[in-house]
Short mmCIF file of C-alpha atoms and ligand atoms in Angstrom, two decimals:
data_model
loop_
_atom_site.label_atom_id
_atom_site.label_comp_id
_atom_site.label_asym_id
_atom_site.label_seq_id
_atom_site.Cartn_x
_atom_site.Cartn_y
_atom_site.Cartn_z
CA UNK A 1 -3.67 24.23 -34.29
CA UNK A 2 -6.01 21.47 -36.01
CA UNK A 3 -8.54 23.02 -37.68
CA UNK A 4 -11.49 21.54 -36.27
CA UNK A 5 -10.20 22.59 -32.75
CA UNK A 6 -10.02 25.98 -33.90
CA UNK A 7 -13.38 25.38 -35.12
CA UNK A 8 -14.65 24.19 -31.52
CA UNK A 9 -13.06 27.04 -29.46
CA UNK A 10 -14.96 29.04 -31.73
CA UNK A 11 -18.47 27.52 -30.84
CA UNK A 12 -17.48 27.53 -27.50
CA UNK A 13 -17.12 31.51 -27.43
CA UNK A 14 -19.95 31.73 -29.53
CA UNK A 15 -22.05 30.01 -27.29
CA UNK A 16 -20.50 31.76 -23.84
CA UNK A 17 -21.34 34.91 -25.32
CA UNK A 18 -25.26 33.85 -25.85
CA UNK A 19 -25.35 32.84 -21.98
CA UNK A 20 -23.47 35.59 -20.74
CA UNK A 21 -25.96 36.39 -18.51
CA UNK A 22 -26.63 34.55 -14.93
CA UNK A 23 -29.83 35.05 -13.27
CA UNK A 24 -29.80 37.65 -10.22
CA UNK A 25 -26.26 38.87 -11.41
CA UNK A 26 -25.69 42.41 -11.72
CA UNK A 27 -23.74 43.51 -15.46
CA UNK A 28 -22.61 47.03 -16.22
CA UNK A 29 -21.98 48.47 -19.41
CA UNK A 30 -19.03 50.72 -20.10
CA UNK A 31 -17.69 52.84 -17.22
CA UNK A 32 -20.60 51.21 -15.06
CA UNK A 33 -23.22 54.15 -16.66
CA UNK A 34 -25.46 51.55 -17.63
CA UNK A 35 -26.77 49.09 -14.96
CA UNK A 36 -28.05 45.51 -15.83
CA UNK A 37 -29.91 42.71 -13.39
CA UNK A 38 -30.07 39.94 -15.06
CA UNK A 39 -33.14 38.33 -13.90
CA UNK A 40 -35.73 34.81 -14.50
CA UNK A 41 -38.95 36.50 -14.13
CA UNK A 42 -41.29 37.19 -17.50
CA UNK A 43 -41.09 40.48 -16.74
CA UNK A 44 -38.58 43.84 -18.05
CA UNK A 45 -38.27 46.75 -16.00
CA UNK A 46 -36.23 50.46 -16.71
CA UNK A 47 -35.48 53.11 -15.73
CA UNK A 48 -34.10 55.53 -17.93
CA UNK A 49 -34.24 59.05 -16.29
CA UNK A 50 -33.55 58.46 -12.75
CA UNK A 51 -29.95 58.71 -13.04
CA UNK A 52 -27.29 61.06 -11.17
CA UNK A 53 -24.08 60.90 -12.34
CA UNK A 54 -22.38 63.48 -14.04
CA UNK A 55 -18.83 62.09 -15.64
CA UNK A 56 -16.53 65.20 -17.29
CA UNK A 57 -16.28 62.53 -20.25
CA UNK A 58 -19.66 62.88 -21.72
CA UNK A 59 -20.53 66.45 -23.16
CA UNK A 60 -24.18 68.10 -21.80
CA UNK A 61 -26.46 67.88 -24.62
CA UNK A 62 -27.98 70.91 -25.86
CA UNK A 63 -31.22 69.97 -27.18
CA UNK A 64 -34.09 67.93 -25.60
CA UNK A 65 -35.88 67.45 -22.60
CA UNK A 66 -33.76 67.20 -19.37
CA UNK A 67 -36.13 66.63 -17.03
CA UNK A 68 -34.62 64.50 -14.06
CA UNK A 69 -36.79 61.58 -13.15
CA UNK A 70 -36.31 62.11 -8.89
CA UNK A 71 -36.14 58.71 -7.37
CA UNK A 72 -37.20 56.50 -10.33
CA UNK A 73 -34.05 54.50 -9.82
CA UNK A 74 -34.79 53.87 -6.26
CA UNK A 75 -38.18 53.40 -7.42
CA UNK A 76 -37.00 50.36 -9.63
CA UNK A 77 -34.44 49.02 -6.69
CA UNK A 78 -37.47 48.76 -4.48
CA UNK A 79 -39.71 47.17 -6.75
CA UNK A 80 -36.83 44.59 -7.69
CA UNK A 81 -36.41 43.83 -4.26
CA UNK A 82 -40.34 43.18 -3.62
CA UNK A 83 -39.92 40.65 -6.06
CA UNK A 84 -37.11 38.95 -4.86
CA UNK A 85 -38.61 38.65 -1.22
CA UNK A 86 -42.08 37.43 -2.84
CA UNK A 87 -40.57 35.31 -5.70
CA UNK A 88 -36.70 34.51 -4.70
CA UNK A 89 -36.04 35.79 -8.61
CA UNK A 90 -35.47 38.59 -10.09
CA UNK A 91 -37.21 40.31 -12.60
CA UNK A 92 -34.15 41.97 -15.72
CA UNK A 93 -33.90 45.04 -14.76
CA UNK A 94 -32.27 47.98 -16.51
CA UNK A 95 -30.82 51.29 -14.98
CA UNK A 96 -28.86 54.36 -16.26
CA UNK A 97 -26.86 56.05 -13.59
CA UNK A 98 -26.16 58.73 -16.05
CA UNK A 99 -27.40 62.45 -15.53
CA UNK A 100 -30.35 63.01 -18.70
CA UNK A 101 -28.41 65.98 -19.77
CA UNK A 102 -25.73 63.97 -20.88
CA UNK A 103 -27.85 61.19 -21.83
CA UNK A 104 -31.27 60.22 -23.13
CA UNK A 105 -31.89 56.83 -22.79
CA UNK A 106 -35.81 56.79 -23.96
CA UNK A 107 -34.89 58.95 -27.00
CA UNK A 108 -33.38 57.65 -30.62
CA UNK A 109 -29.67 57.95 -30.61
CA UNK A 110 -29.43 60.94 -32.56
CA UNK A 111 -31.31 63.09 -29.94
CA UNK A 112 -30.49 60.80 -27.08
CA UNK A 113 -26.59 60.45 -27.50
CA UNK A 114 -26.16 63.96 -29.41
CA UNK A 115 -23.72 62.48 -31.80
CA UNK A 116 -20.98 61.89 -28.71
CA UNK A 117 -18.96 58.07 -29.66
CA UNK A 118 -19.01 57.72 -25.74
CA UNK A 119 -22.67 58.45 -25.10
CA UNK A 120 -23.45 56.53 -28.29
CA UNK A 121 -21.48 53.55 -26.55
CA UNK A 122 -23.76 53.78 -23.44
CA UNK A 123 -26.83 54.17 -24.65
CA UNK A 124 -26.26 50.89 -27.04
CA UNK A 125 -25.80 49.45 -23.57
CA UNK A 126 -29.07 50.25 -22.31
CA UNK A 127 -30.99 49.42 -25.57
CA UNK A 128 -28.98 46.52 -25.89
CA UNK A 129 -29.51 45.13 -22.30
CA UNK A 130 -33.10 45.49 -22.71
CA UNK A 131 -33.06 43.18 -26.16
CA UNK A 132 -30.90 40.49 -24.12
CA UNK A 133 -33.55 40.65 -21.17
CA UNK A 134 -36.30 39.92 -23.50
CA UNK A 135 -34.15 37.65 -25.62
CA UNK A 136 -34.02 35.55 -21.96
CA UNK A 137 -37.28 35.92 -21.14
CA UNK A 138 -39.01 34.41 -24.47
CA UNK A 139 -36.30 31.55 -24.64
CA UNK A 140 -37.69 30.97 -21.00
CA UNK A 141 -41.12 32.12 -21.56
CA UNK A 142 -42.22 32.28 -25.35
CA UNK A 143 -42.92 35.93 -24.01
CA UNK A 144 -42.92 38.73 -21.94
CA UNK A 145 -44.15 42.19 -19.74
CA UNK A 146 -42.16 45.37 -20.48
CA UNK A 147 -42.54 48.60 -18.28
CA UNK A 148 -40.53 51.78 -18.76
CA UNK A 149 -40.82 53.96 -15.49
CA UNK A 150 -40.31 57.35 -15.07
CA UNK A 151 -41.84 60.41 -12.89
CA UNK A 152 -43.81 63.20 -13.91
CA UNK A 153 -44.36 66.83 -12.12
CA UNK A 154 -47.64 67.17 -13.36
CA UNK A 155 -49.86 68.93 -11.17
CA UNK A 156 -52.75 65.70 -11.16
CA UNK A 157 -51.17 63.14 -8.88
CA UNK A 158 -51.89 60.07 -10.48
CA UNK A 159 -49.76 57.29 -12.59
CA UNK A 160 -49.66 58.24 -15.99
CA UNK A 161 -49.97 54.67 -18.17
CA UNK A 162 -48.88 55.41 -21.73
CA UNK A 163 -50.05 52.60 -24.09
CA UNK A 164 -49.04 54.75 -27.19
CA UNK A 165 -52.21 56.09 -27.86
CA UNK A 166 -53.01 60.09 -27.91
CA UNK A 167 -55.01 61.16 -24.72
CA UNK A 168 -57.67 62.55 -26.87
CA UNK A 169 -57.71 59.12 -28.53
CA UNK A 170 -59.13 57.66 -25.45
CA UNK A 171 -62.62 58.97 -25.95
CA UNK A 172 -63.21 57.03 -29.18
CA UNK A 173 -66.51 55.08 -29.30
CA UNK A 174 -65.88 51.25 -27.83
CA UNK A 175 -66.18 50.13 -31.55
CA UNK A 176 -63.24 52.69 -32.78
CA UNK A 177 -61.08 51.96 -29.97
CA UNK A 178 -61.53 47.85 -31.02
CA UNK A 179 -60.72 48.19 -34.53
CA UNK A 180 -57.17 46.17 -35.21
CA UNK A 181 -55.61 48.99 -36.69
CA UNK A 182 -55.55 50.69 -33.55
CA UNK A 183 -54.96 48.48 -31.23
CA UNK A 184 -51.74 47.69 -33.58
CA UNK A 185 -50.49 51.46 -32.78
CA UNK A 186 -50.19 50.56 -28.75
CA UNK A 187 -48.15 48.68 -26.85
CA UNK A 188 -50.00 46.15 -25.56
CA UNK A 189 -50.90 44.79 -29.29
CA UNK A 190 -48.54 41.28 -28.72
CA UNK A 191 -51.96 40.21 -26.65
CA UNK A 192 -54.63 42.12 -27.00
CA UNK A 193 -54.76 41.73 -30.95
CA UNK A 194 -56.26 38.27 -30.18
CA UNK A 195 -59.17 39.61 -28.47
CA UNK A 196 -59.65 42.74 -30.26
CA UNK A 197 -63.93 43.32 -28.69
CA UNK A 198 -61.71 42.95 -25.21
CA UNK A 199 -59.39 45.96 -25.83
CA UNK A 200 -61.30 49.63 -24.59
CA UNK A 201 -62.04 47.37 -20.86
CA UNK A 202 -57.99 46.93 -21.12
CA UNK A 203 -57.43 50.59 -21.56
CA UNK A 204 -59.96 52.15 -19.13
CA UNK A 205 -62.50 49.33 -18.17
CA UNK A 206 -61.82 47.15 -14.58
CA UNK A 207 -59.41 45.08 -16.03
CA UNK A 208 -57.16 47.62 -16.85
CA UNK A 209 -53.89 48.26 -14.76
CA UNK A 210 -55.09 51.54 -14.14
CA UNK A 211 -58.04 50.13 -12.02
CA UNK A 212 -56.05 47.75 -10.30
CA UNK A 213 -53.73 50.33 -9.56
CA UNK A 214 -56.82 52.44 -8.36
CA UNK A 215 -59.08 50.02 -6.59
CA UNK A 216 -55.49 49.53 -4.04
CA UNK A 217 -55.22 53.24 -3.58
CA UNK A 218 -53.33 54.29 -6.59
CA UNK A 219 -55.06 56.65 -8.32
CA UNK A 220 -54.24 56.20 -12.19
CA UNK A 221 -54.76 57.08 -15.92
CA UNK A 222 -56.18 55.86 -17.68
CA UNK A 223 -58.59 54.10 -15.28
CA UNK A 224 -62.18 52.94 -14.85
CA UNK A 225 -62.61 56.51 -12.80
CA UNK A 226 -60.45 58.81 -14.71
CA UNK A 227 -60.93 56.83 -18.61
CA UNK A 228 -59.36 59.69 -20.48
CA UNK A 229 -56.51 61.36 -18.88
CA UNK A 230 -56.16 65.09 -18.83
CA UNK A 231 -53.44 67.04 -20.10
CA UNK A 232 -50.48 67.07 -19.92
CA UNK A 233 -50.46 63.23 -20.27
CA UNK A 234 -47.15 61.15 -21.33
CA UNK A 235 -48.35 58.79 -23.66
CA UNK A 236 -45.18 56.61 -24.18
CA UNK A 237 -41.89 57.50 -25.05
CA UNK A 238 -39.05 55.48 -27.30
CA UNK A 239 -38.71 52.54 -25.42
CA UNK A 240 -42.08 51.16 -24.35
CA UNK A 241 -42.70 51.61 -28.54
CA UNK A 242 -39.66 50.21 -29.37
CA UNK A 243 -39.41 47.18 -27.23
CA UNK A 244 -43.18 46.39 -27.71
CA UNK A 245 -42.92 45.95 -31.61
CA UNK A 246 -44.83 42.37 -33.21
CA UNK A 247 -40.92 40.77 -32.98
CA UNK A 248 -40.21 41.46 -29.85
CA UNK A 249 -43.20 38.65 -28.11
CA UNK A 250 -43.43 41.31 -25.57
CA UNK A 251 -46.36 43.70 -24.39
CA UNK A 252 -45.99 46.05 -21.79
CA UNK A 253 -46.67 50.01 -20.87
CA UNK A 254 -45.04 53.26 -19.67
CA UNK A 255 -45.78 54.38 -16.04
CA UNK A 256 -45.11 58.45 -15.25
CA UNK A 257 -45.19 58.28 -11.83
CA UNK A 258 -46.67 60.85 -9.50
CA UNK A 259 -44.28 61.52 -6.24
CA UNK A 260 -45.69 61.64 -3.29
CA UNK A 261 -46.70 58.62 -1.76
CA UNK A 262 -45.45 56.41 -5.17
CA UNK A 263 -41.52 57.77 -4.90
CA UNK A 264 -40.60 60.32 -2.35
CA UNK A 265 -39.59 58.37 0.68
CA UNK A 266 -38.51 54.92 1.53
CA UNK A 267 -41.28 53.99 2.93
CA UNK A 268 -43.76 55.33 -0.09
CA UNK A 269 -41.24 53.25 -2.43
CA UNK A 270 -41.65 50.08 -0.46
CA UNK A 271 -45.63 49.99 -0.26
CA UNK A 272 -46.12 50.95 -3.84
CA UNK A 273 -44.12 48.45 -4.65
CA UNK A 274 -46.19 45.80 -2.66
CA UNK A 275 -48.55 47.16 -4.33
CA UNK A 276 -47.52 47.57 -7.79
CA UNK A 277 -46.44 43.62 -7.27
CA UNK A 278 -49.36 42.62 -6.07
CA UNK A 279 -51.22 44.36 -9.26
CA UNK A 280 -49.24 43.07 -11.74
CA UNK A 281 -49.01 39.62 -10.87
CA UNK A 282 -52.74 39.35 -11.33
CA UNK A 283 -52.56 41.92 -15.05
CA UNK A 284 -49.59 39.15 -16.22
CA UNK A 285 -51.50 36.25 -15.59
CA UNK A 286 -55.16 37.67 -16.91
CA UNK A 287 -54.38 39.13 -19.53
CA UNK A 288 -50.92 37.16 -20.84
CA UNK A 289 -50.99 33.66 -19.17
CA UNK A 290 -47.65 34.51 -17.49
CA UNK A 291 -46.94 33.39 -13.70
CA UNK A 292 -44.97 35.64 -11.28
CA UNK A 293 -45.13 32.86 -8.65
CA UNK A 294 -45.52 35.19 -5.35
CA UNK A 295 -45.10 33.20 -2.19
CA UNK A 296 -48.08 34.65 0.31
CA UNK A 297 -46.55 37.50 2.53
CA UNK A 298 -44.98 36.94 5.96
CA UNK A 299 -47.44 38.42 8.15
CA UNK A 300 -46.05 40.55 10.46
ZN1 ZN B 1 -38.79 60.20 -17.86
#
């Protein structure tokens, strides 16, 4: 074969494999553990712990947490399909269908995959779907929103928001809580570094997404009426730090939801995630300039 056709068939694959993914098109990794919708919203959603399956092929792992995330996965389906019927996209969302005792996919590999090849394989998927989301969404975009969502069993029913500071931290005076160096420890740093004197109302002032969350019947933490949450709080695991780092051009948080009325029924599913919609379409465009372009709802 003439070199320089060699030469094109190999930009050719080079460049399929950097477009691999079409917009509302559903990708699995290997053995379909690891669930990806590839989306053209600004905005990264998953869902590590909701996940059922149980294949022989992948050892339990012995040490960790193994707390099952009930519903989180149907949580994520429903808020995927709000979006759809309010934007005709999709946002990238990404799901693991695998049991947590088998697999951690909001833990590093070591303690995540517990040294299995296989698990090892899938969780790559998940991480690795989550870089190709946002890789999309800043080619699109320039940048992006990132939430991690899981469920908690704590005993306050309220969302959890973990920005990746301590609870205790929360209390800090305003003038701590502004100081670069700590805003550069959270999550939402890709943004809020430019308007540092802006940052405690983000966390637990009425621009925050705990607020928002609040003011449409959502109690949250931390809010404008609950500022520093109470213990136990989940502050924000693996990913939301991970995929929230200066390179990545994305911001985003951790939400530990409460169950009842946020994920135990259909129906709960469905209006939080009018809600949740509805919330975060307003958060993206304050606070990040980004548009999810929701038509008005049908009234019925
Ligand atoms: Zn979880």
């Amino acid at each position: 074969m003439p070199r320089i056709l060699i030469a094109l068939l190999l930009f050719m694959a080079s460049s399929q494999a950097d477009e691999a993914y079409v917009p509302s098109k559903t990708y699995y990794g290997r053995n379909h553990y690891v669930e990806y919708i590839a989306g053209s919203l600004p905005f990264v959603l998953s869902a590590p712990h909701g996940g059922r399956e149980k294949p022989d092929e992948l050892p339990d792992r012995e040490k960790g947490t193994f707390a099952f995330d009930t519903n989180t996965l149907e949580l994520a389906r429903a808020i995927d399909d709000e979006l759809v019927a309010r934007t005709s996209q999709h946002p990238h969302v990404i799901i693991c269908q695998v049991t947590r005792k088998k697999i951690d996919c909001n833990r590093e590999i070591v303690e995540g995959a517990a040294g299995n090849r296989l698990t090892e394989q899938s969780w790559n998927d998940f991480q690795g779907f989550i870089r190709s989301a946002q890789k999309s969404v800043v080619g699109q975009y320039g940048k992006g929103f990132y939430i991690d969502l899981h469920g908690h069993g704590h005993a306050d029913a309220r969302l959890e928001l973990g920005y990746g500071h301590d609870r205790a931290q929360f209390g800090l005076t305003d003038a701590e809580l502004s100081k670069p160096d700590f805003i550069k420890k959270g999550t939402l740093q890709f943004f809020a570094l430019k308007n540092p004197s802006a940052y405690p109302a983000l966390l637990h002032g009425p621009q925050s997404f705990g607020a928002l969350m609040e003011k449409s019947g959502f109690p949250s933490t931390p809010s404008a009426a609950k500022p520093i949450p109470g213990e136990p709080y989940f502050n924000g695991g693996y990913n939301i730090r991970t995929h929230t780092a200066p390179e990545t051009h994305f911001a985003g948080f951790q939400i530990e939801s409460n169950s009842k009325g946020v994920r135990d029924t259909d129906a709960s599913r469905k209006h939080f995630a009018a809600v949740f919609v509805e919330q975060l379409a307003i958060y993206m465009e304050a606070q990040m300039g980004l548009k999810l372009p929701l038509k008005p709802k049908k009234s019925k």
